[in-house]
Amino acid sequence: MRTFPNLAILGHPLIKHKLTVLRDRCTPTKDFRDLVAEIAMLMAYEVTKDLPTEPIDLETPLEPTTGEKVAGKKLTLVPILRAGLGMVDGISRLIPSARVGHIGLYRNEQTLEPVDYYFKAPSAREQRDFFLLDPMLATGGSAVAACTTLKNAGARSLRFLCVVAAPEGVAKMLAAHPDVPVYAAALDRQLNEQGYILPGLGDAGDRLFGTR
């Protein structure tokens, strides 16, 4: 397996366990949706461990004390439509103050390149930390295009979170956006001729929304 300087594999035992169930072709839609949200929450817990904090004075029921609150930039979640929506709820439960934007992409049938059809994100983008979300990092085309869209809109701090990545997609992200770290629950073997990740977990969008 190739080593990529832009990639971090989050190998928590609970993530590994839930990913194994997620891969099973017999896992029903509701369970699949719940598992994606749970894995996303666990991943966010790991990814946010370096967030800065600041002291704050407060009073407990017994006495005054000093605690810590997360400081710095506002966090914004940006799912790539449609499968990225499955990761939003899990992270939002962990960080309810996070804003949510959206990026919609489709593939041009002539050029095979991704094309933006929808983009909405909070203002003051240069002051925000963006988590770009997509369960699958396959060819990397959508991920690269989404990062480019956010940067062109003023974003300066980006992280890409996916459940399963293929080496081809990670390499494409490294070439196009070496400053954007990629976090994944697993780095799988390769893509097949149709661009699906092997062993993968199938079409994440279809399995999330019951359209397979």
PDB file of C-alpha atoms in Angstrom:
ATOM      1  CA  MET A   1       0.000   0.000   0.000  1.00  0.00           C
ATOM      2  CA  ARG A   2       1.369   3.388  -1.002  1.00  0.00           C
ATOM      3  CA  THR A   3       2.114   5.985   1.645  1.00  0.00           C
ATOM      4  CA  PHE A   4       0.735   9.483   1.118  1.00  0.00           C
ATOM      5  CA  PRO A   5       1.914  12.500   3.139  1.00  0.00           C
ATOM      6  CA  ASN A   6      -1.539  14.101   2.851  1.00  0.00           C
ATOM      7  CA  LEU A   7      -3.441  11.090   4.248  1.00  0.00           C
ATOM      8  CA  ALA A   8      -4.327  10.142   7.827  1.00  0.00           C
ATOM      9  CA  ILE A   9      -6.060   6.823   8.484  1.00  0.00           C
ATOM     10  CA  LEU A  10      -8.259   6.965  11.585  1.00  0.00           C
ATOM     11  CA  GLY A  11      -7.974   3.445  12.924  1.00  0.00           C
ATOM     12  CA  HIS A  12     -10.020   3.595  16.121  1.00  0.00           C
ATOM     13  CA  PRO A  13     -11.428   0.127  16.937  1.00  0.00           C
ATOM     14  CA  LEU A  14     -15.023   1.403  16.862  1.00  0.00           C
ATOM     15  CA  ILE A  15     -14.449   2.929  13.428  1.00  0.00           C
ATOM     16  CA  LYS A  16     -13.021  -0.370  12.160  1.00  0.00           C
ATOM     17  CA  HIS A  17     -15.955  -2.318  13.586  1.00  0.00           C
ATOM     18  CA  LYS A  18     -18.613  -0.038  12.131  1.00  0.00           C
ATOM     19  CA  LEU A  19     -16.844   0.095   8.758  1.00  0.00           C
ATOM     20  CA  THR A  20     -16.880  -3.698   8.580  1.00  0.00           C
ATOM     21  CA  VAL A  21     -20.664  -3.729   9.057  1.00  0.00           C
ATOM     22  CA  LEU A  22     -21.001  -0.856   6.582  1.00  0.00           C
ATOM     23  CA  ARG A  23     -19.204  -2.840   3.862  1.00  0.00           C
ATOM     24  CA  ASP A  24     -21.575  -5.823   4.167  1.00  0.00           C
ATOM     25  CA  ARG A  25     -23.902  -5.945   1.163  1.00  0.00           C
ATOM     26  CA  CYS A  26     -26.669  -7.258   3.452  1.00  0.00           C
ATOM     27  CA  THR A  27     -26.670  -4.169   5.697  1.00  0.00           C
ATOM     28  CA  PRO A  28     -30.074  -2.460   5.201  1.00  0.00           C
ATOM     29  CA  THR A  29     -30.505   1.188   4.254  1.00  0.00           C
ATOM     30  CA  LYS A  30     -31.424   2.450   7.726  1.00  0.00           C
ATOM     31  CA  ASP A  31     -28.453   0.720   9.353  1.00  0.00           C
ATOM     32  CA  PHE A  32     -26.155   1.932   6.578  1.00  0.00           C
ATOM     33  CA  ARG A  33     -27.326   5.526   7.106  1.00  0.00           C
ATOM     34  CA  ASP A  34     -26.866   5.249  10.882  1.00  0.00           C
ATOM     35  CA  LEU A  35     -23.396   3.754  10.506  1.00  0.00           C
ATOM     36  CA  VAL A  36     -22.196   6.499   8.146  1.00  0.00           C
ATOM     37  CA  ALA A  37     -23.340   9.114  10.673  1.00  0.00           C
ATOM     38  CA  GLU A  38     -21.680   7.269  13.566  1.00  0.00           C
ATOM     39  CA  ILE A  39     -18.392   6.825  11.703  1.00  0.00           C
ATOM     40  CA  ALA A  40     -18.431  10.499  10.726  1.00  0.00           C
ATOM     41  CA  MET A  41     -18.924  11.472  14.381  1.00  0.00           C
ATOM     42  CA  LEU A  42     -16.027   9.282  15.502  1.00  0.00           C
ATOM     43  CA  MET A  43     -13.823  10.651  12.738  1.00  0.00           C
ATOM     44  CA  ALA A  44     -14.671  14.239  13.692  1.00  0.00           C
ATOM     45  CA  TYR A  45     -13.720  13.472  17.294  1.00  0.00           C
ATOM     46  CA  GLU A  46     -10.255  12.447  16.072  1.00  0.00           C
ATOM     47  CA  VAL A  47      -9.856  15.236  13.508  1.00  0.00           C
ATOM     48  CA  THR A  48     -10.744  18.006  15.973  1.00  0.00           C
ATOM     49  CA  LYS A  49      -8.302  16.972  18.681  1.00  0.00           C
ATOM     50  CA  ASP A  50      -5.977  19.847  17.755  1.00  0.00           C
ATOM     51  CA  LEU A  51      -8.600  22.592  17.987  1.00  0.00           C
ATOM     52  CA  PRO A  52      -7.350  25.488  20.146  1.00  0.00           C
ATOM     53  CA  THR A  53      -9.122  26.284  23.409  1.00  0.00           C
ATOM     54  CA  GLU A  54      -9.352  29.357  25.602  1.00  0.00           C
ATOM     55  CA  PRO A  55     -10.043  29.715  29.346  1.00  0.00           C
ATOM     56  CA  ILE A  56     -13.428  30.836  30.583  1.00  0.00           C
ATOM     57  CA  ASP A  57     -14.579  31.679  34.107  1.00  0.00           C
ATOM     58  CA  LEU A  58     -17.807  30.142  35.335  1.00  0.00           C
ATOM     59  CA  GLU A  59     -19.614  29.071  38.478  1.00  0.00           C
ATOM     60  CA  THR A  60     -20.491  25.487  39.272  1.00  0.00           C
ATOM     61  CA  PRO A  61     -23.338  24.841  41.761  1.00  0.00           C
ATOM     62  CA  LEU A  62     -20.644  24.821  44.470  1.00  0.00           C
ATOM     63  CA  GLU A  63     -17.961  27.386  43.583  1.00  0.00           C
ATOM     64  CA  PRO A  64     -16.313  29.511  40.878  1.00  0.00           C
ATOM     65  CA  THR A  65     -13.856  27.754  38.570  1.00  0.00           C
ATOM     66  CA  THR A  66     -12.125  28.109  35.227  1.00  0.00           C
ATOM     67  CA  GLY A  67     -12.898  25.853  32.276  1.00  0.00           C
ATOM     68  CA  GLU A  68     -11.952  25.731  28.588  1.00  0.00           C
ATOM     69  CA  LYS A  69     -13.963  26.407  25.456  1.00  0.00           C
ATOM     70  CA  VAL A  70     -13.053  25.855  21.818  1.00  0.00           C
ATOM     71  CA  ALA A  71     -11.502  29.033  20.436  1.00  0.00           C
ATOM     72  CA  GLY A  72     -10.578  30.326  17.038  1.00  0.00           C
ATOM     73  CA  LYS A  73     -12.304  29.908  13.696  1.00  0.00           C
ATOM     74  CA  LYS A  74     -15.896  28.841  13.172  1.00  0.00           C
ATOM     75  CA  LEU A  75     -16.297  25.299  11.848  1.00  0.00           C
ATOM     76  CA  THR A  76     -18.305  24.763   8.654  1.00  0.00           C
ATOM     77  CA  LEU A  77     -19.346  21.376   7.259  1.00  0.00           C
ATOM     78  CA  VAL A  78     -19.640  21.166   3.473  1.00  0.00           C
ATOM     79  CA  PRO A  79     -21.049  17.888   2.124  1.00  0.00           C
ATOM     80  CA  ILE A  80     -20.577  17.060  -1.539  1.00  0.00           C
ATOM     81  CA  LEU A  81     -24.097  16.253  -2.759  1.00  0.00           C
ATOM     82  CA  ARG A  82     -25.605  13.850  -2.448  1.00  0.00           C
ATOM     83  CA  ALA A  83     -23.727  11.183  -0.487  1.00  0.00           C
ATOM     84  CA  GLY A  84     -21.897  13.715   1.675  1.00  0.00           C
ATOM     85  CA  LEU A  85     -25.209  14.546   3.357  1.00  0.00           C
ATOM     86  CA  GLY A  86     -24.974  11.236   5.194  1.00  0.00           C
ATOM     87  CA  MET A  87     -21.994  12.488   7.217  1.00  0.00           C
ATOM     88  CA  VAL A  88     -23.491  15.799   8.343  1.00  0.00           C
ATOM     89  CA  ASP A  89     -25.843  14.653  11.115  1.00  0.00           C
ATOM     90  CA  GLY A  90     -23.195  12.666  12.975  1.00  0.00           C
ATOM     91  CA  ILE A  91     -20.733  15.551  13.082  1.00  0.00           C
ATOM     92  CA  SER A  92     -23.488  18.061  13.873  1.00  0.00           C
ATOM     93  CA  ARG A  93     -24.475  16.032  16.942  1.00  0.00           C
ATOM     94  CA  LEU A  94     -20.889  16.293  18.141  1.00  0.00           C
ATOM     95  CA  ILE A  95     -20.479  19.976  17.171  1.00  0.00           C
ATOM     96  CA  PRO A  96     -23.971  21.524  17.075  1.00  0.00           C
ATOM     97  CA  SER A  97     -22.590  25.032  16.517  1.00  0.00           C
ATOM     98  CA  ALA A  98     -21.076  24.063  13.150  1.00  0.00           C
ATOM     99  CA  ARG A  99     -22.529  25.803  10.095  1.00  0.00           C
ATOM    100  CA  VAL A 100     -23.437  23.751   7.017  1.00  0.00           C
ATOM    101  CA  GLY A 101     -22.785  24.631   3.367  1.00  0.00           C
ATOM    102  CA  HIS A 102     -23.383  22.519   0.231  1.00  0.00           C
ATOM    103  CA  ILE A 103     -21.576  21.742  -3.001  1.00  0.00           C
ATOM    104  CA  GLY A 104     -23.324  20.003  -5.906  1.00  0.00           C
ATOM    105  CA  LEU A 105     -21.303  18.458  -8.741  1.00  0.00           C
ATOM    106  CA  TYR A 106     -22.090  16.431 -11.846  1.00  0.00           C
ATOM    107  CA  ARG A 107     -19.829  14.849 -14.462  1.00  0.00           C
ATOM    108  CA  ASN A 108     -19.805  16.312 -17.971  1.00  0.00           C
ATOM    109  CA  GLU A 109     -20.414  13.353 -20.285  1.00  0.00           C
ATOM    110  CA  GLN A 110     -18.163  14.776 -23.020  1.00  0.00           C
ATOM    111  CA  THR A 111     -15.154  15.877 -20.960  1.00  0.00           C
ATOM    112  CA  LEU A 112     -15.781  13.528 -17.998  1.00  0.00           C
ATOM    113  CA  GLU A 113     -14.790  16.442 -15.751  1.00  0.00           C
ATOM    114  CA  PRO A 114     -16.861  17.496 -12.705  1.00  0.00           C
ATOM    115  CA  VAL A 115     -19.001  20.630 -13.095  1.00  0.00           C
ATOM    116  CA  ASP A 116     -20.452  22.705 -10.240  1.00  0.00           C
ATOM    117  CA  TYR A 117     -24.235  23.018 -10.290  1.00  0.00           C
ATOM    118  CA  TYR A 118     -24.768  24.323  -6.753  1.00  0.00           C
ATOM    119  CA  PHE A 119     -22.672  26.088  -4.138  1.00  0.00           C
ATOM    120  CA  LYS A 120     -23.722  27.713  -0.879  1.00  0.00           C
ATOM    121  CA  ALA A 121     -21.521  28.434   2.128  1.00  0.00           C
ATOM    122  CA  PRO A 122     -21.458  30.929   5.001  1.00  0.00           C
ATOM    123  CA  SER A 123     -19.715  34.274   4.526  1.00  0.00           C
ATOM    124  CA  ALA A 124     -16.362  35.294   6.053  1.00  0.00           C
ATOM    125  CA  ARG A 125     -14.915  32.124   4.526  1.00  0.00           C
ATOM    126  CA  GLU A 126     -11.301  33.128   5.083  1.00  0.00           C
ATOM    127  CA  GLN A 127     -11.991  33.028   8.843  1.00  0.00           C
ATOM    128  CA  ARG A 128     -13.554  29.550   8.908  1.00  0.00           C
ATOM    129  CA  ASP A 129     -12.347  25.969   9.157  1.00  0.00           C
ATOM    130  CA  PHE A 130     -14.075  23.881   6.472  1.00  0.00           C
ATOM    131  CA  PHE A 131     -14.666  20.130   6.692  1.00  0.00           C
ATOM    132  CA  LEU A 132     -15.419  18.866   3.171  1.00  0.00           C
ATOM    133  CA  LEU A 133     -17.442  15.647   3.423  1.00  0.00           C
ATOM    134  CA  ASP A 134     -17.901  12.702   1.066  1.00  0.00           C
ATOM    135  CA  PRO A 135     -18.085   9.020   2.102  1.00  0.00           C
ATOM    136  CA  MET A 136     -16.001   7.957  -0.920  1.00  0.00           C
ATOM    137  CA  LEU A 137     -12.767   9.371  -2.334  1.00  0.00           C
ATOM    138  CA  ALA A 138     -12.593   7.370  -5.560  1.00  0.00           C
ATOM    139  CA  THR A 139     -11.105   9.020  -8.657  1.00  0.00           C
ATOM    140  CA  GLY A 140     -10.690  12.283  -6.743  1.00  0.00           C
ATOM    141  CA  GLY A 141     -12.331  14.399  -9.427  1.00  0.00           C
ATOM    142  CA  SER A 142     -15.199  15.655  -7.265  1.00  0.00           C
ATOM    143  CA  ALA A 143     -12.973  16.201  -4.232  1.00  0.00           C
ATOM    144  CA  VAL A 144     -10.467  18.259  -6.220  1.00  0.00           C
ATOM    145  CA  ALA A 145     -13.235  20.310  -7.854  1.00  0.00           C
ATOM    146  CA  ALA A 146     -14.933  20.944  -4.485  1.00  0.00           C
ATOM    147  CA  CYS A 147     -11.657  22.110  -2.912  1.00  0.00           C
ATOM    148  CA  THR A 148     -11.063  24.418  -5.870  1.00  0.00           C
ATOM    149  CA  THR A 149     -14.568  25.876  -5.541  1.00  0.00           C
ATOM    150  CA  LEU A 150     -14.117  26.574  -1.840  1.00  0.00           C
ATOM    151  CA  LYS A 151     -10.674  28.124  -2.322  1.00  0.00           C
ATOM    152  CA  ASN A 152     -11.966  30.320  -5.134  1.00  0.00           C
ATOM    153  CA  ALA A 153     -14.731  31.458  -2.771  1.00  0.00           C
ATOM    154  CA  GLY A 154     -12.169  32.554  -0.184  1.00  0.00           C
ATOM    155  CA  ALA A 155     -11.659  29.479   2.011  1.00  0.00           C
ATOM    156  CA  ARG A 156      -8.160  29.125   3.436  1.00  0.00           C
ATOM    157  CA  SER A 157      -8.471  26.228   5.900  1.00  0.00           C
ATOM    158  CA  LEU A 158      -9.764  22.955   4.434  1.00  0.00           C
ATOM    159  CA  ARG A 159      -9.853  19.322   5.541  1.00  0.00           C
ATOM    160  CA  PHE A 160     -11.354  16.462   3.540  1.00  0.00           C
ATOM    161  CA  LEU A 161     -13.138  13.682   5.435  1.00  0.00           C
ATOM    162  CA  CYS A 162     -14.171  10.418   3.789  1.00  0.00           C
ATOM    163  CA  VAL A 163     -15.034   6.939   4.999  1.00  0.00           C
ATOM    164  CA  VAL A 164     -13.176   4.973   2.299  1.00  0.00           C
ATOM    165  CA  ALA A 165     -10.438   6.236  -0.030  1.00  0.00           C
ATOM    166  CA  ALA A 166      -8.736   4.784  -3.096  1.00  0.00           C
ATOM    167  CA  PRO A 167      -5.022   5.388  -3.767  1.00  0.00           C
ATOM    168  CA  GLU A 168      -5.904   7.044  -7.089  1.00  0.00           C
ATOM    169  CA  GLY A 169      -8.086   9.634  -5.376  1.00  0.00           C
ATOM    170  CA  VAL A 170      -5.602  10.387  -2.620  1.00  0.00           C
ATOM    171  CA  ALA A 171      -2.850  10.844  -5.219  1.00  0.00           C
ATOM    172  CA  LYS A 172      -5.025  13.228  -7.250  1.00  0.00           C
ATOM    173  CA  MET A 173      -5.772  15.296  -4.135  1.00  0.00           C
ATOM    174  CA  LEU A 174      -2.060  15.393  -3.283  1.00  0.00           C
ATOM    175  CA  ALA A 175      -1.191  16.649  -6.769  1.00  0.00           C
ATOM    176  CA  ALA A 176      -3.939  19.289  -6.926  1.00  0.00           C
ATOM    177  CA  HIS A 177      -4.276  20.373  -3.278  1.00  0.00           C
ATOM    178  CA  PRO A 178      -1.234  19.262  -1.250  1.00  0.00           C
ATOM    179  CA  ASP A 179      -2.233  21.682   1.528  1.00  0.00           C
ATOM    180  CA  VAL A 180      -5.567  19.888   2.172  1.00  0.00           C
ATOM    181  CA  PRO A 181      -5.219  16.930   4.564  1.00  0.00           C
ATOM    182  CA  VAL A 182      -7.321  13.865   3.809  1.00  0.00           C
ATOM    183  CA  TYR A 183      -8.801  11.832   6.675  1.00  0.00           C
ATOM    184  CA  ALA A 184     -10.215   8.367   5.986  1.00  0.00           C
ATOM    185  CA  ALA A 185     -11.404   5.348   7.910  1.00  0.00           C
ATOM    186  CA  ALA A 186      -9.665   3.088   5.372  1.00  0.00           C
ATOM    187  CA  LEU A 187      -7.417   3.219   2.313  1.00  0.00           C
ATOM    188  CA  ASP A 188      -8.660   0.491  -0.010  1.00  0.00           C
ATOM    189  CA  ARG A 189      -6.806  -1.379  -2.736  1.00  0.00           C
ATOM    190  CA  GLN A 190      -7.748   0.253  -6.061  1.00  0.00           C
ATOM    191  CA  LEU A 191     -10.476   1.361  -8.452  1.00  0.00           C
ATOM    192  CA  ASN A 192     -12.140  -1.001 -10.889  1.00  0.00           C
ATOM    193  CA  GLU A 193     -12.786  -0.159 -14.564  1.00  0.00           C
ATOM    194  CA  GLN A 194     -16.040   1.611 -13.663  1.00  0.00           C
ATOM    195  CA  GLY A 195     -14.337   3.810 -11.059  1.00  0.00           C
ATOM    196  CA  TYR A 196     -15.693   1.991  -8.001  1.00  0.00           C
ATOM    197  CA  ILE A 197     -13.434   1.433  -4.998  1.00  0.00           C
ATOM    198  CA  LEU A 198     -12.320  -2.162  -4.314  1.00  0.00           C
ATOM    199  CA  PRO A 199     -13.224  -3.707  -1.957  1.00  0.00           C
ATOM    200  CA  GLY A 200     -15.196  -0.555  -1.117  1.00  0.00           C
ATOM    201  CA  LEU A 201     -18.800  -0.536   0.003  1.00  0.00           C
ATOM    202  CA  GLY A 202     -20.704  -0.008  -3.237  1.00  0.00           C
ATOM    203  CA  ASP A 203     -22.428   3.211  -4.286  1.00  0.00           C
ATOM    204  CA  ALA A 204     -22.661   5.184  -1.049  1.00  0.00           C
ATOM    205  CA  GLY A 205     -25.416   7.484  -2.334  1.00  0.00           C
ATOM    206  CA  ASP A 206     -27.630   4.611  -3.454  1.00  0.00           C
ATOM    207  CA  ARG A 207     -27.113   2.726  -0.194  1.00  0.00           C
ATOM    208  CA  LEU A 208     -27.738   5.835   1.925  1.00  0.00           C
ATOM    209  CA  PHE A 209     -30.997   6.787   0.219  1.00  0.00           C
ATOM    210  CA  GLY A 210     -32.308   3.396  -0.867  1.00  0.00           C
ATOM    211  CA  THR A 211     -32.018   4.049  -4.593  1.00  0.00           C
ATOM    212  CA  ARG A 212     -29.992   0.967  -5.504  1.00  0.00           C
TER     213      ARG A 212
END
